[in-house]
Short mmCIF file of C-alpha atoms in Angstrom, two decimals:
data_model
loop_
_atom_site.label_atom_id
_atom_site.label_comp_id
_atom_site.label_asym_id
_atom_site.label_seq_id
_atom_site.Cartn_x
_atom_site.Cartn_y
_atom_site.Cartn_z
CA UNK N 1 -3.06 0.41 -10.08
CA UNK N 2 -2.88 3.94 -10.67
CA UNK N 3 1.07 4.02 -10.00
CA UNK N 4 1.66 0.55 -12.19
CA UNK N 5 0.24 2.29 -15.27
CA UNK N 6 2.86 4.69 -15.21
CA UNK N 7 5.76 3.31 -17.55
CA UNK N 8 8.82 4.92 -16.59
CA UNK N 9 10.83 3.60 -18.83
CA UNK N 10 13.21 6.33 -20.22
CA UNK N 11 11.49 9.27 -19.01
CA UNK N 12 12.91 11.66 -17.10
CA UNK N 13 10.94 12.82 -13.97
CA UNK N 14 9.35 15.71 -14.09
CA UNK N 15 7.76 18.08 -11.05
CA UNK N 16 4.52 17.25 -12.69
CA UNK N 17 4.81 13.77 -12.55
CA UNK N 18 6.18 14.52 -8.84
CA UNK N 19 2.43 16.48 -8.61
CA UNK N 20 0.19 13.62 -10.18
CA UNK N 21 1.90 10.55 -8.26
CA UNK N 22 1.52 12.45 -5.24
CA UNK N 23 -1.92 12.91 -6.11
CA UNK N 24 -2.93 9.64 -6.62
CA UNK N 25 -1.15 8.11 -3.54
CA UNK N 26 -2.90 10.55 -1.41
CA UNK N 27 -6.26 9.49 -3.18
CA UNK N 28 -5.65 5.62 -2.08
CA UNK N 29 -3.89 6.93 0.96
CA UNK N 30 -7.05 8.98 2.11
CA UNK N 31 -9.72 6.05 1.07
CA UNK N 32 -7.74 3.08 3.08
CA UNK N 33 -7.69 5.54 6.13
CA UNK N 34 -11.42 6.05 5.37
CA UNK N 35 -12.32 2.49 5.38
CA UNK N 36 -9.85 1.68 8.57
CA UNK N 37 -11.33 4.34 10.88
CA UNK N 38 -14.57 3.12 9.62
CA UNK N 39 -13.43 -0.31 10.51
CA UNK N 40 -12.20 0.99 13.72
CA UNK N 41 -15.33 2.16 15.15
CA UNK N 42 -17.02 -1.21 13.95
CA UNK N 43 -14.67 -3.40 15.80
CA UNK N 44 -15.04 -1.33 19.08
CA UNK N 45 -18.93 -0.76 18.97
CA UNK N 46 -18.18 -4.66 18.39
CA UNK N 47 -16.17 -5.45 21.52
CA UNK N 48 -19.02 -2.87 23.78
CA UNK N 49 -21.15 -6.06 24.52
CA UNK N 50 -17.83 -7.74 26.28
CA UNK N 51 -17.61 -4.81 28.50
CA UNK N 52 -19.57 -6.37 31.41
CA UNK N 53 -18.15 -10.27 30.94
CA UNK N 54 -14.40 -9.33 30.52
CA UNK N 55 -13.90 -7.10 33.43
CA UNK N 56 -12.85 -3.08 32.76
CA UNK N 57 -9.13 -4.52 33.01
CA UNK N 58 -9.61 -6.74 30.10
CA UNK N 59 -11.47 -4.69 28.34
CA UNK N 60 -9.83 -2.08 28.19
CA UNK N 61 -6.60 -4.27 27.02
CA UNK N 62 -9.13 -5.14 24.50
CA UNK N 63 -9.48 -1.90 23.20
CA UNK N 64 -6.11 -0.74 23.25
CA UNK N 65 -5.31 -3.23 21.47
CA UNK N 66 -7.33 -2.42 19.13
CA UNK N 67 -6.75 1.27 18.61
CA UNK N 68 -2.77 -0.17 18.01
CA UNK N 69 -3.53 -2.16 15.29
CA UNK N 70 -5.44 0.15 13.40
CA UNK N 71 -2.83 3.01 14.19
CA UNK N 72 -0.04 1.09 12.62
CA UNK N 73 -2.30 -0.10 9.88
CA UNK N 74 -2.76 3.98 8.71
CA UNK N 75 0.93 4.78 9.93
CA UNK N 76 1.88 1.96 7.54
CA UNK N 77 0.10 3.73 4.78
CA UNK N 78 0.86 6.86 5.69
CA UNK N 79 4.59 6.01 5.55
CA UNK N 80 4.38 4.09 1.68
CA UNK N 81 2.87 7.40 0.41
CA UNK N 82 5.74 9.37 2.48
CA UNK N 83 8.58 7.07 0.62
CA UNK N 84 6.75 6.83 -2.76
CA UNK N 85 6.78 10.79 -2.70
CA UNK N 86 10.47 11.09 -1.51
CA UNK N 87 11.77 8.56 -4.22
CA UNK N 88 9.41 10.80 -6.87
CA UNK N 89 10.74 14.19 -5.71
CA UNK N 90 14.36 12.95 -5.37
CA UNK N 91 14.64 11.59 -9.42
CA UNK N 92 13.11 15.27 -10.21
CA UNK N 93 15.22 17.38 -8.51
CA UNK N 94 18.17 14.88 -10.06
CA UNK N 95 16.40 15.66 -13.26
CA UNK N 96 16.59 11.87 -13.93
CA UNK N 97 15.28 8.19 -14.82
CA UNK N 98 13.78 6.04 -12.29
CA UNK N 99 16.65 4.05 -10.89
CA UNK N 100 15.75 0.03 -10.62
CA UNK N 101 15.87 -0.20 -7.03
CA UNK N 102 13.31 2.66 -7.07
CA UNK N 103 11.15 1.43 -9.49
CA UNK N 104 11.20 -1.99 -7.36
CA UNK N 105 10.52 -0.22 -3.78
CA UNK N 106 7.95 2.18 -5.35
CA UNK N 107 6.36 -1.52 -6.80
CA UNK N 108 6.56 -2.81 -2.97
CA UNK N 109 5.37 -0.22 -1.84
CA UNK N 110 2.11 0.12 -3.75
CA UNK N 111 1.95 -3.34 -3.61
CA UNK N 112 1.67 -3.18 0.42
CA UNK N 113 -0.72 -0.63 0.06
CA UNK N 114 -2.98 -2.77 -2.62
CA UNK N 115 -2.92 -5.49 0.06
CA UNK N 116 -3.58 -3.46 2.68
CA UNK N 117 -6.50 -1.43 0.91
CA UNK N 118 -8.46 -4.87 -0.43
CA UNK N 119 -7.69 -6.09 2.84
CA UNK N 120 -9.43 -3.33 4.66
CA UNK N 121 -12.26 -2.58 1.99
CA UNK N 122 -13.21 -6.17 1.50
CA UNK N 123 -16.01 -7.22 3.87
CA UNK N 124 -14.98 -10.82 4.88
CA UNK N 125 -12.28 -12.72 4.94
CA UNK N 126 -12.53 -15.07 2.42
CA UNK N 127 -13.78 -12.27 0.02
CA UNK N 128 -10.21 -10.65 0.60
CA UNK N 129 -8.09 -13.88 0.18
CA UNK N 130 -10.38 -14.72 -3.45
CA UNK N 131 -9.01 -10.89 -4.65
CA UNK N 132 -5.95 -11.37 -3.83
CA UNK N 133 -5.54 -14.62 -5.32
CA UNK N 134 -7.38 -13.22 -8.26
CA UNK N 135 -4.87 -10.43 -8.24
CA UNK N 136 -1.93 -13.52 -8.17
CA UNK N 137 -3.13 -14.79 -11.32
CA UNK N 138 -3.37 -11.89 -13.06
CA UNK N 139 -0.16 -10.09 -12.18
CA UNK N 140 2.46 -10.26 -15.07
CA UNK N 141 5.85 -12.04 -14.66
CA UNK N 142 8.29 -9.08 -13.45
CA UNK N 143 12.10 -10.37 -15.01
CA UNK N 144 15.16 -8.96 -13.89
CA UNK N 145 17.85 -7.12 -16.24
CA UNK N 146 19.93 -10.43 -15.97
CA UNK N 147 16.48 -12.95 -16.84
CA UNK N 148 15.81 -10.40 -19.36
CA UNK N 149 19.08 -10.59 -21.01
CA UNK N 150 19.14 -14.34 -20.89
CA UNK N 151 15.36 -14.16 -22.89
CA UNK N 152 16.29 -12.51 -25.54
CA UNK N 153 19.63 -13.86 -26.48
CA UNK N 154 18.19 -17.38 -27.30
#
């Protein structure tokens, strides 16, 4: 949430908004990697008591499976933060405005990384789908320039 409260509007980006975005996404960056490695080592102390039933073959295709899926899990973060700062530093060396597209990809990708974070930090399943569906309700209707346009001339 701490990107969405940002209006950007008409404002010009500044370095220091380049600074304080950057700071923030590294904040949720650093706490979803927290809770994934923490996640990680739960899953494999998890899988320990298969060892001896699965075979060292299976298990260990087990386990690398494992260490995969939480790899691209933080790579996937890792990356939103690396785009969210690149679109950032790009309007303030251009000494401009948010361009739409921008605005809409920074959205996405805070967006994945919202879903990915209550994903990871919730402790079940079903406590993750009843935020997110929470989360549905409550987001506000995003209009385009053209549904906008259409609203306000009736």
């Amino acid at each position: 949430d701490a990107i969405k409260t940002i209006d950007w509007g008409n404002k010009i980006v500044k370095q220091e908004d380049v600074d304080s975005i950057a700071q923030k996404v590294k904040a949720i960056r650093e706490t979803i990697v927290k809770e994934l490695d923490a996640d990680h080592n739960e899953a494999l102390a998890n899988l320990k008591p298969l060892k001896d039933n699965l075979g060292s073959e299976a298990y260990q295709q087990l386990v690398s499976s494992t260490d995969k899926y939480y790899e691209q899990q933080k790579q996937k973060t890792q990356d939103a933060e690396s785009q969210i700062n690149a679109i950032m530093k790009a309007a303030a060396k251009d000494n401009r405005k948010l361009r739409e597209d921008e605005k809409e990809k920074i959205a996405q990708l805070q967006e994945q990384m919202q879903t990915t974070g209550i994903e990871t930090l919730s402790e079940t399943e079903a406590e993750s789908l009843a935020i997110m569906r929470r989360m549905k309700e409550n987001k506000p209707v995003r209009l385009s320039k053209t549904q906008k346009k259409h609203t306000t001339k009736r």
